Short mmCIF file of C-alpha atoms (C1' of nucleotides) in Angstrom, two decimals:
data_model
loop_
_atom_site.label_atom_id
_atom_site.label_comp_id
_atom_site.label_asym_id
_atom_site.label_seq_id
_atom_site.Cartn_x
_atom_site.Cartn_y
_atom_site.Cartn_z
CA MET F 1 126.69 131.62 421.48
CA ASP F 2 124.65 130.88 424.57
CA LEU F 3 124.45 132.97 427.71
CA GLN F 4 126.53 130.76 430.00
CA GLU F 5 129.30 130.51 427.45
CA GLY F 6 129.28 134.27 426.96
CA LYS F 7 129.42 134.92 430.68
CA ASP F 8 132.28 132.50 431.19
CA LYS F 9 134.23 133.99 428.34
CA PHE F 10 133.78 137.47 429.70
CA ILE F 11 134.80 136.56 433.24
CA GLN F 12 137.82 134.70 431.94
CA SER F 13 139.01 137.54 429.68
CA TRP F 14 138.42 140.24 432.26
CA GLY F 15 140.44 138.18 434.72
CA ALA F 16 143.32 137.82 432.28
CA LEU F 17 143.23 141.55 431.56
CA GLY F 18 143.41 142.30 435.28
CA SER F 19 146.55 140.20 435.65
CA SER F 20 148.47 142.38 433.26
CA TRP F 21 147.38 145.42 435.21
CA GLY F 22 148.63 144.50 438.66
CA ILE F 23 145.13 143.46 439.72
CA ASN F 24 144.90 139.83 440.70
CA ARG F 25 142.93 137.45 438.59
CA THR F 26 140.28 136.60 441.17
CA MET F 27 139.63 140.24 441.98
CA ALA F 28 139.10 141.01 438.31
CA GLN F 29 136.85 137.96 437.91
CA ILE F 30 134.66 138.94 440.83
CA HIS F 31 134.40 142.38 439.32
CA ALA F 32 133.45 140.88 435.96
CA LEU F 33 130.85 138.65 437.55
CA LEU F 34 129.24 141.57 439.34
CA LEU F 35 129.40 143.74 436.24
CA ILE F 36 127.23 141.35 434.30
CA SER F 37 125.00 140.29 437.14
CA PRO F 38 121.62 142.04 437.01
CA VAL F 39 121.15 141.38 440.74
CA ALA F 40 123.28 141.75 443.83
CA LEU F 41 125.16 138.55 444.78
CA SER F 42 126.16 137.17 448.16
CA ALA F 43 129.63 135.95 449.01
CA GLU F 44 128.28 132.40 448.80
CA GLU F 45 127.02 132.92 445.29
CA ILE F 46 130.31 134.43 444.19
CA MET F 47 132.24 131.52 445.72
CA GLU F 48 129.96 129.07 444.00
CA GLU F 49 130.06 130.75 440.62
CA LEU F 50 133.83 131.21 440.49
CA LYS F 51 134.73 128.09 442.48
CA ILE F 52 136.85 129.92 445.00
CA SER F 53 137.20 129.66 448.78
CA ARG F 54 135.42 131.79 451.30
CA GLY F 55 138.63 133.51 452.40
CA ASN F 56 139.63 134.37 448.88
CA ALA F 57 136.18 135.72 448.06
CA ASN F 58 136.07 137.81 451.19
CA MET F 59 139.53 139.37 450.70
CA ASN F 60 138.94 140.30 447.10
CA ILE F 61 135.46 141.66 447.68
CA ARG F 62 136.93 143.95 450.38
CA ALA F 63 139.61 145.09 447.97
CA LEU F 64 137.03 145.87 445.30
CA ILE F 65 135.01 147.89 447.79
CA ASP F 66 138.22 149.70 448.67
CA TRP F 67 138.74 150.61 445.04
CA GLY F 68 135.15 151.84 444.82
CA LEU F 69 134.27 149.26 442.18
CA VAL F 70 131.80 147.27 444.26
CA PHE F 71 129.20 148.21 446.86
CA LYS F 72 127.54 146.43 449.72
CA GLU F 73 123.83 146.05 449.47
CA LEU F 74 121.77 145.04 452.47
CA LYS F 75 118.52 143.29 451.73
CA PRO F 76 115.81 143.97 454.32
CA GLY F 77 115.09 140.88 456.38
CA GLU F 78 118.24 139.18 455.13
CA ARG F 79 121.22 138.52 457.28
CA LYS F 80 123.75 138.08 454.48
CA GLU F 81 125.53 140.90 452.73
CA TYR F 82 124.99 141.28 449.02
CA PHE F 83 127.27 142.99 446.54
CA VAL F 84 126.69 144.99 443.39
CA GLY F 85 129.25 146.14 440.86
CA GLU F 86 129.68 149.69 439.62
CA LYS F 87 128.22 149.40 436.14
CA ASP F 88 129.15 152.76 434.70
CA MET F 89 132.44 152.15 432.93
CA TRP F 90 133.43 155.77 433.15
CA GLU F 91 133.08 155.59 436.93
CA VAL F 92 135.09 152.38 436.97
CA VAL F 93 137.92 153.98 435.02
CA LYS F 94 137.83 157.16 437.10
CA ASN F 95 138.11 155.20 440.33
CA ILE F 96 141.00 153.16 439.03
CA ILE F 97 142.83 156.27 437.85
CA THR F 98 142.25 157.99 441.19
CA GLN F 99 143.50 155.05 443.20
CA ARG F 100 146.56 154.33 441.11
CA LYS F 101 147.48 157.98 440.92
CA LYS F 102 147.42 158.13 444.71
CA ARG F 103 149.24 154.84 445.22
CA GLU F 104 151.86 155.07 442.50
CA LEU F 105 152.21 158.36 440.70
CA GLU F 106 152.19 160.57 443.78
CA PRO F 107 154.83 158.59 445.71
CA MET F 108 156.99 158.64 442.58
CA LEU F 109 156.66 162.43 442.37
CA LYS F 110 157.83 162.67 445.96
CA VAL F 111 160.89 160.53 445.24
CA LEU F 112 161.74 162.57 442.15
CA ASP F 113 161.55 165.67 444.28
CA GLU F 114 163.95 164.31 446.85
CA ILE F 115 166.33 163.06 444.21
CA SER F 116 166.55 166.36 442.37
CA SER F 117 168.39 167.73 445.39
CA VAL F 118 171.51 165.81 444.36
CA GLU F 119 174.45 168.22 444.44
CA GLU F 120 175.44 169.30 440.96
CA VAL F 121 179.18 169.10 441.37
CA ASP F 122 180.35 167.64 438.07
CA ALA F 123 179.12 166.95 434.56
CA GLU F 124 177.67 163.60 435.53
CA SER F 125 175.66 164.87 438.48
CA LYS F 126 174.47 167.87 436.49
CA GLU F 127 173.23 165.56 433.75
CA PHE F 128 171.53 163.33 436.32
CA VAL F 129 169.64 166.20 437.88
CA LYS F 130 168.62 167.44 434.46
CA VAL F 131 167.16 164.06 433.51
CA ILE F 132 165.35 163.72 436.82
CA ARG F 133 163.86 167.23 436.56
CA ASP F 134 162.68 166.35 433.07
CA ILE F 135 160.94 163.25 434.31
CA LYS F 136 159.46 165.17 437.20
CA LEU F 137 158.10 167.86 434.93
CA PHE F 138 156.55 165.26 432.69
CA SER F 139 155.08 163.33 435.61
CA SER F 140 153.58 166.44 437.18
CA LYS F 141 151.88 167.23 433.90
CA ALA F 142 150.55 163.70 433.68
CA ASP F 143 149.36 164.04 437.26
CA SER F 144 147.38 167.20 436.67
CA THR F 145 146.06 165.95 433.35
CA LEU F 146 144.69 162.90 435.13
CA ASP F 147 143.20 165.17 437.80
CA SER F 148 141.32 167.09 435.17
CA LEU F 149 140.28 163.93 433.41
CA VAL F 150 138.77 162.59 436.60
CA LYS F 151 136.94 165.83 437.27
CA ALA F 152 135.55 165.98 433.74
CA ASP F 153 132.30 164.18 433.13
CA SER F 154 131.68 161.15 431.05
CA ASN F 155 130.01 163.08 428.24
CA TRP F 156 133.10 165.12 427.82
CA PHE F 157 135.12 162.01 427.38
CA VAL F 158 132.87 160.32 424.90
CA GLY F 159 132.17 163.51 422.99
CA THR F 160 134.31 166.60 422.90
CA PHE F 161 137.69 165.08 423.50
CA MET F 162 137.31 162.68 420.63
CA LYS F 163 136.33 165.39 418.19
CA MET F 164 138.98 167.80 419.33
CA ILE F 165 141.79 165.36 419.16
CA ARG F 166 141.11 164.06 415.65
CA MET O 1 172.11 163.90 448.63
CA ASP O 2 175.00 162.50 446.62
CA LEU O 3 174.88 161.17 443.10
CA GLN O 4 175.17 157.48 443.87
CA GLU O 5 172.42 157.67 446.46
CA GLY O 6 170.20 159.54 444.04
CA LYS O 7 170.78 157.02 441.27
CA ASP O 8 170.08 154.08 443.55
CA LYS O 9 166.90 155.65 444.82
CA PHE O 10 165.69 156.32 441.30
CA ILE O 11 166.43 152.81 440.06
CA GLN O 12 164.75 151.34 443.10
CA SER O 13 161.57 153.44 442.77
CA TRP O 14 161.28 152.98 439.04
CA GLY O 15 161.57 149.23 439.61
CA ALA O 16 158.82 149.26 442.21
CA LEU O 17 156.58 151.32 439.91
CA GLY O 18 157.11 148.83 437.10
CA SER O 19 155.95 145.94 439.29
CA SER O 20 152.52 147.46 439.72
CA TRP O 21 152.27 147.88 435.98
CA GLY O 22 152.84 144.32 434.84
CA ILE O 23 156.46 145.10 433.98
CA ASN O 24 158.91 143.07 435.98
CA ARG O 25 161.18 144.76 438.46
CA THR O 26 164.44 144.01 436.71
CA MET O 27 163.15 145.22 433.38
CA ALA O 28 162.07 148.49 434.94
CA GLN O 29 165.40 148.81 436.74
CA ILE O 30 167.41 148.32 433.58
CA HIS O 31 165.26 150.92 431.94
CA ALA O 32 165.86 153.31 434.84
CA LEU O 33 169.60 152.71 434.72
CA LEU O 34 169.73 153.47 431.02
CA LEU O 35 167.49 156.50 431.42
CA ILE O 36 169.96 158.18 433.72
CA SER O 37 173.11 156.91 432.09
CA PRO O 38 174.73 159.58 429.91
CA VAL O 39 176.54 156.87 427.94
CA ALA O 40 175.57 153.56 426.37
CA LEU O 41 176.17 150.56 428.63
CA SER O 42 177.15 146.99 427.85
CA ALA O 43 175.35 143.94 429.22
CA GLU O 44 178.35 143.44 431.54
CA GLU O 45 178.01 146.90 432.97
CA ILE O 46 174.29 146.49 433.50
CA MET O 47 174.82 143.14 435.25
CA GLU O 48 177.50 144.69 437.44
CA GLU O 49 175.50 147.78 438.34
CA LEU O 50 172.27 145.95 439.18
CA LYS O 51 173.88 142.77 440.48
CA ILE O 52 171.94 140.48 438.20
CA SER O 53 172.88 137.44 436.16
CA ARG O 54 173.79 137.42 432.51
CA GLY O 55 170.66 135.52 431.54
CA ASN O 56 168.40 137.90 433.39
CA ALA O 57 170.11 140.94 431.90
CA ASN O 58 169.92 139.53 428.39
CA MET O 59 166.23 138.60 428.57
CA ASN O 60 165.13 141.91 429.94
CA ILE O 61 167.26 143.97 427.58
CA ARG O 62 165.63 142.09 424.69
CA ALA O 63 162.21 142.79 426.12
CA LEU O 64 163.00 146.49 426.45
CA ILE O 65 164.19 146.61 422.85
CA ASP O 66 160.94 144.89 421.91
CA TRP O 67 158.96 147.61 423.65
CA GLY O 68 161.00 150.27 421.86
CA LEU O 69 162.36 151.65 425.12
CA VAL O 70 165.99 150.72 424.56
CA PHE O 71 168.22 150.65 421.51
CA LYS O 72 171.35 148.79 420.54
CA GLU O 73 174.39 150.88 419.89
CA LEU O 74 177.41 149.43 418.17
CA LYS O 75 180.71 151.06 418.94
CA PRO O 76 183.17 150.93 416.04
CA GLY O 77 186.04 148.59 416.77
CA GLU O 78 184.17 147.08 419.73
CA ARG O 79 182.79 143.60 419.74
CA LYS O 80 180.29 144.06 422.55
CA GLU O 81 176.86 145.49 422.10
CA TYR O 82 175.99 148.64 423.97
CA PHE O 83 172.55 149.88 424.93
CA VAL O 84 170.97 153.29 425.27
CA GLY O 85 167.62 154.16 426.75
CA GLU O 86 164.94 156.23 425.06
CA LYS O 87 165.22 159.48 427.02
CA ASP O 88 162.18 161.33 425.74
CA MET O 89 159.45 160.55 428.25
CA TRP O 90 156.72 161.27 425.77
CA GLU O 91 158.21 158.64 423.44
CA VAL O 92 158.45 156.21 426.34
CA VAL O 93 154.78 156.68 427.21
CA LYS O 94 153.69 156.48 423.58
CA ASN O 95 155.52 153.19 423.08
CA ILE O 96 154.04 151.71 426.22
CA ILE O 97 150.53 152.78 425.21
CA THR O 98 150.99 151.36 421.72
CA GLN O 99 152.26 148.02 422.96
CA ARG O 100 149.67 147.54 425.67
CA LYS O 101 146.87 148.63 423.40
CA LYS O 102 147.92 145.96 420.93
CA ARG O 103 148.50 143.25 423.53
CA GLU O 104 145.54 143.86 425.83
CA LEU O 105 142.90 146.31 424.66
CA GLU O 106 142.59 144.95 421.13
CA PRO O 107 142.21 141.28 422.13
CA MET O 108 139.59 142.37 424.67
CA LEU O 109 137.67 144.22 421.97
CA LYS O 110 137.69 141.06 419.91
CA VAL O 111 136.30 139.01 422.79
CA LEU O 112 133.59 141.59 423.48
CA ASP O 113 132.63 141.39 419.85
CA GLU O 114 132.28 137.62 419.93
CA ILE O 115 130.36 137.72 423.17
CA SER O 116 127.81 140.23 422.00
CA SER O 117 126.50 137.57 419.66
CA VAL O 118 124.84 135.79 422.60
CA GLU O 119 121.25 135.04 421.65
CA GLU O 120 118.86 137.45 423.30
CA VAL O 121 116.17 134.98 424.28
CA ASP O 122 115.13 136.14 427.72
CA ALA O 123 115.45 139.11 430.06
CA GLU O 124 118.72 137.88 431.46
CA SER O 125 120.43 137.36 428.13
CA LYS O 126 119.11 140.68 426.84
CA GLU O 127 120.56 142.43 429.85
CA PHE O 128 123.87 140.64 429.40
CA VAL O 129 124.18 141.69 425.79
CA LYS O 130 123.31 145.25 426.73
CA VAL O 131 126.05 145.42 429.36
CA ILE O 132 128.60 143.89 427.00
CA ARG O 133 127.72 146.30 424.20
CA ASP O 134 128.11 149.16 426.65
CA ILE O 135 131.55 148.01 427.63
CA LYS O 136 132.46 147.48 424.00
CA LEU O 137 131.36 150.98 423.08
CA PHE O 138 133.37 152.44 425.90
CA SER O 139 136.43 150.37 425.06
CA SER O 140 136.31 151.31 421.38
CA LYS O 141 136.23 154.95 422.35
CA ALA O 142 139.18 154.47 424.67
CA ASP O 143 140.95 152.67 421.84
CA SER O 144 140.54 155.46 419.34
CA THR O 145 141.30 158.11 421.93
CA LEU O 146 144.59 156.37 422.63
CA ASP O 147 145.26 156.17 418.90
CA SER O 148 144.87 159.90 418.58
CA LEU O 149 146.96 160.49 421.68
CA VAL O 150 149.78 158.48 420.22
CA LYS O 151 149.59 160.32 416.92
CA ALA O 152 149.57 163.72 418.61
CA ASP O 153 152.93 165.26 419.32
CA SER O 154 154.54 165.89 422.65
CA ASN O 155 153.98 169.65 422.52
CA TRP O 156 150.34 169.09 422.18
CA PHE O 157 150.35 167.03 425.32
CA VAL O 158 152.36 169.38 427.44
CA GLY O 159 150.61 172.45 426.09
CA THR O 160 147.19 172.59 424.52
CA PHE O 161 145.57 169.70 426.24
CA MET O 162 146.41 170.99 429.67
CA LYS O 163 144.99 174.41 428.94
CA MET O 164 141.88 173.12 427.31
CA ILE O 165 141.01 170.73 430.01
CA ARG O 166 141.36 173.13 432.93
"C1'" DC M 1 122.46 136.61 477.18
"C1'" DA M 2 123.23 132.28 474.48
"C1'" DA M 3 122.80 130.28 470.05
"C1'" DA M 4 122.95 130.74 465.24
"C1'" DA M 5 124.49 132.92 461.24
"C1'" DT M 6 127.86 135.40 458.93
"C1'" DT M 7 132.24 137.58 458.16
"C1'" DT M 8 137.15 138.06 458.91
"C1'" DT M 9 141.70 136.54 459.74
"C1'" DC M 10 145.82 134.06 458.91
"C1'" DA M 11 149.14 130.06 458.90
"C1'" DA M 12 150.07 126.61 455.74
"C1'" DT M 13 150.53 125.49 451.07
"C1'" DA M 14 149.82 125.74 446.16
"C1'" DC M 15 150.83 128.31 442.23
"C1'" DT M 16 153.17 131.58 439.31
"C1'" DT M 17 156.72 134.24 437.94
"C1'" DC M 18 161.46 135.42 437.99
"C1'" DC M 19 166.39 134.57 438.15
"C1'" DT M 20 170.62 131.98 437.90
"C1'" DG M 21 174.35 129.77 435.80
"C1'" DA M 22 176.14 126.86 432.73
"C1'" DA M 23 175.89 124.99 428.17
"C1'" DA M 24 174.82 125.86 423.37
"C1'" DA M 25 174.64 128.93 419.59
"C1'" DA M 26 176.14 132.70 417.09
"C1'" DT M 27 179.39 136.05 415.71
"C1'" DT M 28 183.86 137.98 415.01
"C1'" DT M 29 188.72 137.77 414.41
"C1'" DA M 30 193.02 136.18 412.73
"C1'" DT S 1 188.55 127.37 409.43
"C1'" DA S 2 189.62 127.39 414.30
"C1'" DA S 3 189.90 130.03 418.38
"C1'" DA S 4 188.15 133.72 420.98
"C1'" DT S 5 184.51 136.50 422.31
"C1'" DT S 6 179.83 137.51 422.97
"C1'" DT S 7 174.95 136.46 423.05
"C1'" DT S 8 171.08 133.38 423.72
"C1'" DT S 9 168.63 129.68 425.68
"C1'" DC S 10 166.59 127.08 429.23
"C1'" DA S 11 166.16 123.57 433.15
"C1'" DG S 12 166.15 123.90 437.89
"C1'" DG S 13 165.71 126.48 441.93
"C1'" DA S 14 164.44 130.83 444.47
"C1'" DA S 15 161.33 134.32 445.48
"C1'" DG S 16 157.00 136.30 445.43
"C1'" DT S 17 151.77 135.99 445.22
"C1'" DA S 18 147.46 133.96 445.67
"C1'" DT S 19 144.35 130.58 447.73
"C1'" DT S 20 142.52 127.47 450.99
"C1'" DG S 21 140.21 126.11 455.05
"C1'" DA S 22 139.47 126.15 459.59
"C1'" DA S 23 139.36 128.85 463.75
"C1'" DA S 24 138.33 133.32 465.76
"C1'" DA S 25 135.68 137.36 465.78
"C1'" DT S 26 131.63 139.75 464.90
"C1'" DT S 27 126.83 140.42 464.20
"C1'" DT S 28 122.07 139.17 464.50
"C1'" DT S 29 118.17 136.88 466.44
"C1'" DG S 30 115.05 135.08 469.83
#
DNA sequence: CAAAATTTTCAATACTTCCTGAAAAATTTA
DNA sequence: TAAATTTTTCAGGAAGTATTGAAAATTTTG
């Protein structure tokens, strides 16, 4: 397989993967492109490479910066902004976990909290509150497990955890 | 807060959460409804409760059964099918991990494998292959970690892991 | 400060995914 | 086997998301 074919395949697959994870295709493709690019790329170059409009490129680059997956790089003497991708996969995963935890898990915990104040007047409402408390307990555990995971370092992940769990 | 309000809020939030996880809103709502329902429900009842069409209900119930999150229940002497939700959150999470691993992570591993056969003729292609191999290594580790996680039992998750990691 | 370069915004539109409802298929009953 | 009941399918339309492109805003340069 030649380089261009490999690159295209990677960008394409990474984009498809993103789609099933609530990340839009273009955003995932830009991320893929920057992951495999040895040098920082300008918006122009990204537009060119992925055949997308300026607006689209700009929006998704901002979003990636927001997620901590891409960084601006200013070249001395150059007016354009350049962008580099976070290459350390463990960092990538940690950032995604952190963001999604904040955006999704935490709001859900809040809702579960509110909901468990339903008055337990009859069998049905008692059962409801029980189920909700169960889910809340589980979610809180997931939440703090993810916290610890994010604090742990990459070596821990690739080493100890694997051995321990087997 | 009263029961109906609590139920509605839960179904609504669970639906929203699903959307950001590549699971469509209705599917997540049906799952939520069955999670908090103490009894099995028929398609009719689900349609009624969520105000959705028969077709929509049917499709999404099938999908949930496919994911192992909902089961058919046949009541003796009744012609209709009834459905119950998997109530054990650990089972729910395990099924989701298993399915998504199979549908997304494993195909990605396959692609990474193919791609790492790019000929390393120059600096650029060497760098590309290096990055891809890195990602592949990481993904394989994630894959087997998830395998172990799914094999482990719920107690392990709620107990040991939490202590160890802190 | 004005001109040039670059980035950002956003209304219009293209694209994708989801949902409906009615017809077809399947299953059960008598 | 025919009628009744229930489930499944799927074309067409609705709703939701993503993308474009051009204008506005911002930044840099001389």
